[in-house]
Amino acid sequence: MRRKKHPIIKTIAVFGIAAISIEKINKRLFSKACVNSLSCEDGHYHSWKHGEFFYKKKEGMAGRPLLVLHDLYPDKSAEDCEKLALKLSEKRTVYTMDLLGCGRSAKPAVTYSNFLYVLQVIECVKLIGQPVHLVAEGRSSMIAMAAAHYMPESFSCITLLHPVHERECRRIPDLRSRLIKKLIELPVIGTLAYHIMFSDSAAAHMGGFHARYLYASILGGYTNQDVKWMLKDMKVPVHVIDMSEKGQ
């Protein structure tokens, strides 16, 4: 007489098979996305205690150098600033870099915070060796504002390109966003969700499956920074250029 399997054993078996199937899908999507990886030939890597990061330099005329930050999102990198950097280099020397968790830079399995990126920007300024004109796009505008507030002597000016709305800056982690963050960080289900979201981006998959940790931190609200109060005593000139439909 055949012994019936216990319902719990059946459930475990079903979940096990599902997990294996999802893992195969994850590997297939990862391999597909990494076919056209970003080139590292025209840039340099800088070893840093929080993770190695990639940066590029375009020589220009004499004057205060510019440091351009791409929008803070997993599928973004210094390549998204290439046209702007090329144009600006006609007048000044321009630096761009891949923020941690993006492109060719390290993607450690950590919680990514606004202050972590402030430290990275300060580290890059030290690498350049003199104060810079900081240009930041989108979500990186919060990084630029915080960096200029805490270390004004490192910046001659900051320019914000279509920065995020003030409401987004003020959104801090709550129970719901923390649960979403934990979900995205899960090794199987979270990885699948991340791959589906960024399936066509090589920049979002360079460095392995840990790339999902930045996305989790963004959804969790950990990269946000309320910058309104910083404007009251900001010692660095701030220029805002908003070409979006809402900003016109």
mmCIF file of C-alpha atoms in Angstrom:
data_model
loop_
_atom_site.group_PDB
_atom_site.id
_atom_site.type_symbol
_atom_site.label_atom_id
_atom_site.label_comp_id
_atom_site.label_asym_id
_atom_site.label_seq_id
_atom_site.Cartn_x
_atom_site.Cartn_y
_atom_site.Cartn_z
ATOM 1 C CA MET A 1 0.000 0.000 0.000
ATOM 2 C CA ARG A 2 1.453 3.341 -1.095
ATOM 3 C CA ARG A 3 1.949 5.882 1.697
ATOM 4 C CA LYS A 4 0.420 9.304 0.991
ATOM 5 C CA LYS A 5 2.725 12.281 1.089
ATOM 6 C CA HIS A 6 2.114 14.745 3.874
ATOM 7 C CA PRO A 7 0.601 18.077 2.646
ATOM 8 C CA ILE A 8 3.553 20.007 4.072
ATOM 9 C CA ILE A 9 5.998 17.879 2.071
ATOM 10 C CA LYS A 10 3.945 18.478 -1.076
ATOM 11 C CA THR A 11 3.940 22.215 -0.422
ATOM 12 C CA ILE A 12 7.695 22.285 0.127
ATOM 13 C CA ALA A 13 8.218 20.298 -3.082
ATOM 14 C CA VAL A 14 6.037 22.692 -5.096
ATOM 15 C CA PHE A 15 7.841 25.758 -3.740
ATOM 16 C CA GLY A 16 11.205 24.104 -4.371
ATOM 17 C CA ILE A 17 10.390 23.369 -8.004
ATOM 18 C CA ALA A 18 9.041 26.916 -8.458
ATOM 19 C CA ALA A 19 12.200 28.425 -6.931
ATOM 20 C CA ILE A 20 14.443 26.381 -9.229
ATOM 21 C CA SER A 21 12.395 27.424 -12.263
ATOM 22 C CA ILE A 22 12.521 31.110 -11.297
ATOM 23 C CA GLU A 23 16.267 30.893 -10.701
ATOM 24 C CA LYS A 24 16.741 29.521 -14.225
ATOM 25 C CA ILE A 25 14.690 32.404 -15.597
ATOM 26 C CA ASN A 26 16.805 34.867 -13.591
ATOM 27 C CA LYS A 27 20.045 33.480 -15.020
ATOM 28 C CA ARG A 28 18.644 33.594 -18.552
ATOM 29 C CA LEU A 29 17.515 37.213 -18.181
ATOM 30 C CA PHE A 30 20.821 38.168 -16.562
ATOM 31 C CA SER A 31 22.848 36.634 -19.417
ATOM 32 C CA LYS A 32 20.671 38.352 -22.012
ATOM 33 C CA ALA A 33 20.986 41.770 -20.377
ATOM 34 C CA CYS A 34 24.774 41.540 -20.074
ATOM 35 C CA VAL A 35 25.422 40.816 -23.755
ATOM 36 C CA ASN A 36 26.192 44.475 -24.504
ATOM 37 C CA SER A 37 28.113 45.517 -21.389
ATOM 38 C CA LEU A 38 29.361 49.072 -21.007
ATOM 39 C CA SER A 39 32.908 49.773 -22.168
ATOM 40 C CA CYS A 40 35.563 50.557 -19.551
ATOM 41 C CA GLU A 41 38.321 51.523 -21.986
ATOM 42 C CA ASP A 42 37.914 55.306 -21.846
ATOM 43 C CA GLY A 43 37.718 55.630 -18.075
ATOM 44 C CA HIS A 44 39.339 54.687 -14.791
ATOM 45 C CA TYR A 45 38.501 52.839 -11.588
ATOM 46 C CA HIS A 46 39.072 54.359 -8.178
ATOM 47 C CA SER A 47 39.390 52.109 -5.132
ATOM 48 C CA TRP A 48 37.312 53.404 -2.237
ATOM 49 C CA LYS A 49 36.426 51.969 1.168
ATOM 50 C CA HIS A 50 32.714 51.816 0.293
ATOM 51 C CA GLY A 51 33.252 50.257 -3.119
ATOM 52 C CA GLU A 52 35.272 50.754 -6.290
ATOM 53 C CA PHE A 53 33.743 53.282 -8.667
ATOM 54 C CA PHE A 54 34.247 54.110 -12.345
ATOM 55 C CA TYR A 55 34.865 57.650 -13.600
ATOM 56 C CA LYS A 56 35.737 59.423 -16.852
ATOM 57 C CA LYS A 57 37.565 62.635 -17.643
ATOM 58 C CA LYS A 58 37.209 64.844 -20.713
ATOM 59 C CA GLU A 59 39.940 67.421 -21.011
ATOM 60 C CA GLY A 60 38.779 70.953 -21.743
ATOM 61 C CA MET A 61 39.947 74.522 -21.429
ATOM 62 C CA ALA A 62 41.265 76.066 -18.222
ATOM 63 C CA GLY A 63 38.809 76.983 -15.508
ATOM 64 C CA ARG A 64 36.843 75.367 -12.729
ATOM 65 C CA PRO A 65 36.218 71.697 -13.650
ATOM 66 C CA LEU A 66 32.722 70.258 -13.794
ATOM 67 C CA LEU A 67 31.497 67.044 -12.206
ATOM 68 C CA VAL A 68 28.310 65.702 -13.812
ATOM 69 C CA LEU A 69 26.100 63.185 -11.982
ATOM 70 C CA HIS A 70 23.719 60.957 -13.910
ATOM 71 C CA ASP A 71 20.185 60.346 -12.645
ATOM 72 C CA LEU A 72 20.162 57.918 -9.721
ATOM 73 C CA TYR A 73 18.502 54.793 -11.094
ATOM 74 C CA PRO A 74 19.832 51.257 -11.669
ATOM 75 C CA ASP A 75 19.782 51.508 -15.476
ATOM 76 C CA LYS A 76 21.677 54.824 -15.545
ATOM 77 C CA SER A 77 25.422 55.461 -15.827
ATOM 78 C CA ALA A 78 27.960 58.046 -16.953
ATOM 79 C CA GLU A 79 27.074 57.097 -20.548
ATOM 80 C CA ASP A 80 23.756 58.917 -20.107
ATOM 81 C CA CYS A 81 25.727 62.144 -19.583
ATOM 82 C CA GLU A 82 28.026 61.583 -22.555
ATOM 83 C CA LYS A 83 26.481 64.169 -24.914
ATOM 84 C CA LEU A 84 26.267 66.793 -22.182
ATOM 85 C CA ALA A 85 29.833 66.110 -21.032
ATOM 86 C CA LEU A 86 31.122 66.339 -24.608
ATOM 87 C CA LYS A 87 29.416 69.699 -25.096
ATOM 88 C CA LEU A 88 30.610 71.085 -21.765
ATOM 89 C CA SER A 89 34.186 69.923 -22.428
ATOM 90 C CA GLU A 90 34.420 72.531 -25.197
ATOM 91 C CA LYS A 91 34.794 75.057 -22.384
ATOM 92 C CA ARG A 92 35.858 73.157 -19.245
ATOM 93 C CA THR A 93 37.360 69.870 -18.128
ATOM 94 C CA VAL A 94 34.459 67.540 -17.318
ATOM 95 C CA TYR A 95 34.312 64.518 -15.024
ATOM 96 C CA THR A 96 31.533 61.945 -14.973
ATOM 97 C CA MET A 97 31.210 58.808 -12.883
ATOM 98 C CA ASP A 98 28.997 55.802 -12.298
ATOM 99 C CA LEU A 99 27.350 56.156 -8.900
ATOM 100 C CA LEU A 100 27.572 53.105 -6.643
ATOM 101 C CA GLY A 101 24.994 50.501 -7.635
ATOM 102 C CA CYS A 102 25.010 51.775 -11.230
ATOM 103 C CA GLY A 103 26.865 50.874 -14.419
ATOM 104 C CA ARG A 104 30.479 49.816 -13.967
ATOM 105 C CA SER A 105 30.813 50.800 -10.311
ATOM 106 C CA ALA A 106 30.579 48.348 -7.433
ATOM 107 C CA LYS A 107 27.131 47.070 -6.458
ATOM 108 C CA PRO A 108 27.502 45.975 -2.825
ATOM 109 C CA ALA A 109 24.565 44.295 -1.087
ATOM 110 C CA VAL A 110 23.873 47.223 1.256
ATOM 111 C CA THR A 111 21.207 49.817 1.918
ATOM 112 C CA TYR A 112 21.966 52.753 -0.375
ATOM 113 C CA SER A 113 21.419 56.083 1.346
ATOM 114 C CA ASN A 114 21.660 59.680 0.224
ATOM 115 C CA PHE A 115 24.624 60.181 2.564
ATOM 116 C CA LEU A 116 26.513 57.275 0.971
ATOM 117 C CA TYR A 117 26.364 59.142 -2.338
ATOM 118 C CA VAL A 118 27.361 62.406 -0.691
ATOM 119 C CA LEU A 119 30.500 60.621 0.507
ATOM 120 C CA GLN A 120 31.146 59.279 -2.997
ATOM 121 C CA VAL A 121 30.833 62.739 -4.533
ATOM 122 C CA ILE A 122 33.217 64.182 -1.918
ATOM 123 C CA GLU A 123 35.657 61.351 -2.645
ATOM 124 C CA CYS A 124 35.546 62.166 -6.350
ATOM 125 C CA VAL A 125 36.173 65.863 -5.655
ATOM 126 C CA LYS A 126 39.239 64.861 -3.626
ATOM 127 C CA LEU A 127 40.351 62.769 -6.590
ATOM 128 C CA ILE A 128 39.970 65.796 -8.902
ATOM 129 C CA GLY A 129 42.001 67.887 -6.478
ATOM 130 C CA GLN A 130 40.038 71.145 -6.491
ATOM 131 C CA PRO A 131 36.506 72.488 -5.990
ATOM 132 C CA VAL A 132 34.110 71.735 -8.834
ATOM 133 C CA HIS A 133 30.958 73.018 -10.457
ATOM 134 C CA LEU A 134 28.555 70.166 -9.701
ATOM 135 C CA VAL A 135 25.856 69.309 -12.247
ATOM 136 C CA ALA A 136 23.210 66.778 -11.203
ATOM 137 C CA GLU A 137 20.257 65.254 -13.026
ATOM 138 C CA GLY A 138 16.944 63.981 -11.654
ATOM 139 C CA ARG A 139 17.211 62.083 -8.368
ATOM 140 C CA SER A 140 20.895 62.992 -8.086
ATOM 141 C CA SER A 141 19.810 66.574 -7.381
ATOM 142 C CA MET A 142 19.184 65.482 -3.778
ATOM 143 C CA ILE A 143 22.763 64.219 -3.591
ATOM 144 C CA ALA A 144 24.133 67.469 -5.006
ATOM 145 C CA MET A 145 22.184 69.632 -2.564
ATOM 146 C CA ALA A 146 23.250 67.586 0.449
ATOM 147 C CA ALA A 147 26.893 67.478 -0.660
ATOM 148 C CA ALA A 148 27.016 71.258 -1.179
ATOM 149 C CA HIS A 149 25.344 71.830 2.186
ATOM 150 C CA TYR A 150 27.732 69.650 4.185
ATOM 151 C CA MET A 151 30.937 70.485 2.252
ATOM 152 C CA PRO A 152 30.440 73.928 0.623
ATOM 153 C CA GLU A 153 34.176 74.455 0.229
ATOM 154 C CA SER A 154 34.249 71.587 -2.312
ATOM 155 C CA PHE A 155 31.882 73.283 -4.767
ATOM 156 C CA SER A 156 31.898 76.575 -6.633
ATOM 157 C CA CYS A 157 28.340 76.146 -7.879
ATOM 158 C CA ILE A 158 25.663 73.486 -8.389
ATOM 159 C CA THR A 159 23.277 73.142 -11.323
ATOM 160 C CA LEU A 160 20.228 70.899 -11.036
ATOM 161 C CA LEU A 161 18.731 69.469 -14.241
ATOM 162 C CA HIS A 162 14.980 68.717 -13.908
ATOM 163 C CA PRO A 163 15.266 67.770 -10.218
ATOM 164 C CA VAL A 164 12.689 65.546 -8.542
ATOM 165 C CA HIS A 165 9.612 67.098 -6.988
ATOM 166 C CA GLU A 166 9.804 68.374 -3.435
ATOM 167 C CA ARG A 167 7.248 65.762 -2.322
ATOM 168 C CA GLU A 168 9.538 62.964 -3.495
ATOM 169 C CA CYS A 169 12.474 64.464 -1.574
ATOM 170 C CA ARG A 170 10.452 64.365 1.649
ATOM 171 C CA ARG A 171 9.302 60.746 1.261
ATOM 172 C CA ILE A 172 11.042 58.787 4.016
ATOM 173 C CA PRO A 173 10.985 55.033 4.744
ATOM 174 C CA ASP A 174 7.760 53.777 6.319
ATOM 175 C CA LEU A 175 6.360 50.305 7.008
ATOM 176 C CA ARG A 176 5.065 49.841 3.453
ATOM 177 C CA SER A 177 8.244 51.017 1.728
ATOM 178 C CA ARG A 178 10.444 48.940 4.047
ATOM 179 C CA LEU A 179 8.413 45.827 3.178
ATOM 180 C CA ILE A 180 8.818 46.564 -0.539
ATOM 181 C CA LYS A 181 12.554 46.971 -0.009
ATOM 182 C CA LYS A 182 12.781 43.598 1.732
ATOM 183 C CA LEU A 183 10.782 41.971 -1.077
ATOM 184 C CA ILE A 184 13.086 43.266 -3.813
ATOM 185 C CA GLU A 185 16.134 42.141 -1.815
ATOM 186 C CA LEU A 186 14.900 38.525 -1.720
ATOM 187 C CA PRO A 187 17.331 36.337 -3.707
ATOM 188 C CA VAL A 188 14.776 34.634 -6.000
ATOM 189 C CA ILE A 189 11.483 36.531 -6.172
ATOM 190 C CA GLY A 190 13.152 39.915 -5.732
ATOM 191 C CA THR A 191 15.732 39.164 -8.394
ATOM 192 C CA LEU A 192 12.998 38.156 -10.840
ATOM 193 C CA ALA A 193 11.069 41.386 -10.211
ATOM 194 C CA TYR A 194 14.261 43.380 -10.743
ATOM 195 C CA HIS A 195 15.117 41.560 -13.964
ATOM 196 C CA ILE A 196 11.652 42.075 -15.388
ATOM 197 C CA MET A 197 11.876 45.789 -14.605
ATOM 198 C CA PHE A 198 15.347 46.249 -16.126
ATOM 199 C CA SER A 199 15.519 43.356 -18.593
ATOM 200 C CA ASP A 200 16.914 45.491 -21.445
ATOM 201 C CA SER A 201 19.588 47.351 -19.494
ATOM 202 C CA ALA A 202 23.209 46.221 -19.453
ATOM 203 C CA ALA A 203 24.089 48.969 -16.965
ATOM 204 C CA ALA A 204 21.553 47.598 -14.481
ATOM 205 C CA HIS A 205 23.056 44.102 -14.503
ATOM 206 C CA MET A 206 26.811 44.639 -14.551
ATOM 207 C CA GLY A 207 28.258 43.323 -11.302
ATOM 208 C CA GLY A 208 25.835 40.497 -10.699
ATOM 209 C CA PHE A 209 22.532 40.008 -8.937
ATOM 210 C CA HIS A 210 23.379 42.491 -6.158
ATOM 211 C CA ALA A 211 22.351 45.269 -8.537
ATOM 212 C CA ARG A 212 18.816 44.938 -7.166
ATOM 213 C CA TYR A 213 19.838 46.441 -3.813
ATOM 214 C CA LEU A 214 19.932 49.997 -5.177
ATOM 215 C CA TYR A 215 16.468 49.582 -6.686
ATOM 216 C CA ALA A 216 15.215 48.253 -3.349
ATOM 217 C CA SER A 217 16.677 51.255 -1.512
ATOM 218 C CA ILE A 218 15.088 53.717 -3.953
ATOM 219 C CA LEU A 219 11.661 52.110 -3.564
ATOM 220 C CA GLY A 220 12.191 52.063 0.181
ATOM 221 C CA GLY A 221 12.845 55.819 0.238
ATOM 222 C CA TYR A 222 16.374 55.492 1.600
ATOM 223 C CA THR A 223 18.015 57.577 -1.143
ATOM 224 C CA ASN A 224 15.696 60.542 -0.534
ATOM 225 C CA GLN A 225 16.687 63.713 1.261
ATOM 226 C CA ASP A 226 14.526 66.671 2.260
ATOM 227 C CA VAL A 227 16.524 69.575 0.826
ATOM 228 C CA LYS A 228 14.129 72.479 1.376
ATOM 229 C CA TRP A 229 15.597 73.387 4.753
ATOM 230 C CA MET A 230 19.113 73.318 3.270
ATOM 231 C CA LEU A 231 18.312 76.234 0.979
ATOM 232 C CA LYS A 232 17.944 78.576 3.951
ATOM 233 C CA ASP A 233 21.668 78.617 4.703
ATOM 234 C CA MET A 234 23.138 77.268 1.451
ATOM 235 C CA LYS A 235 26.542 78.869 0.867
ATOM 236 C CA VAL A 236 26.894 77.627 -2.707
ATOM 237 C CA PRO A 237 25.023 79.210 -5.650
ATOM 238 C CA VAL A 238 22.219 76.946 -6.926
ATOM 239 C CA HIS A 239 20.819 77.009 -10.472
ATOM 240 C CA VAL A 240 17.805 74.957 -11.528
ATOM 241 C CA ILE A 241 17.011 73.970 -15.121
ATOM 242 C CA ASP A 242 13.721 72.135 -15.528
ATOM 243 C CA MET A 243 12.765 71.284 -19.110
ATOM 244 C CA SER A 244 10.090 68.746 -18.205
ATOM 245 C CA GLU A 245 6.432 69.403 -18.995
ATOM 246 C CA LYS A 246 5.656 70.053 -15.332
ATOM 247 C CA GLY A 247 8.580 72.434 -14.987
ATOM 248 C CA GLN A 248 7.795 74.589 -18.009
#
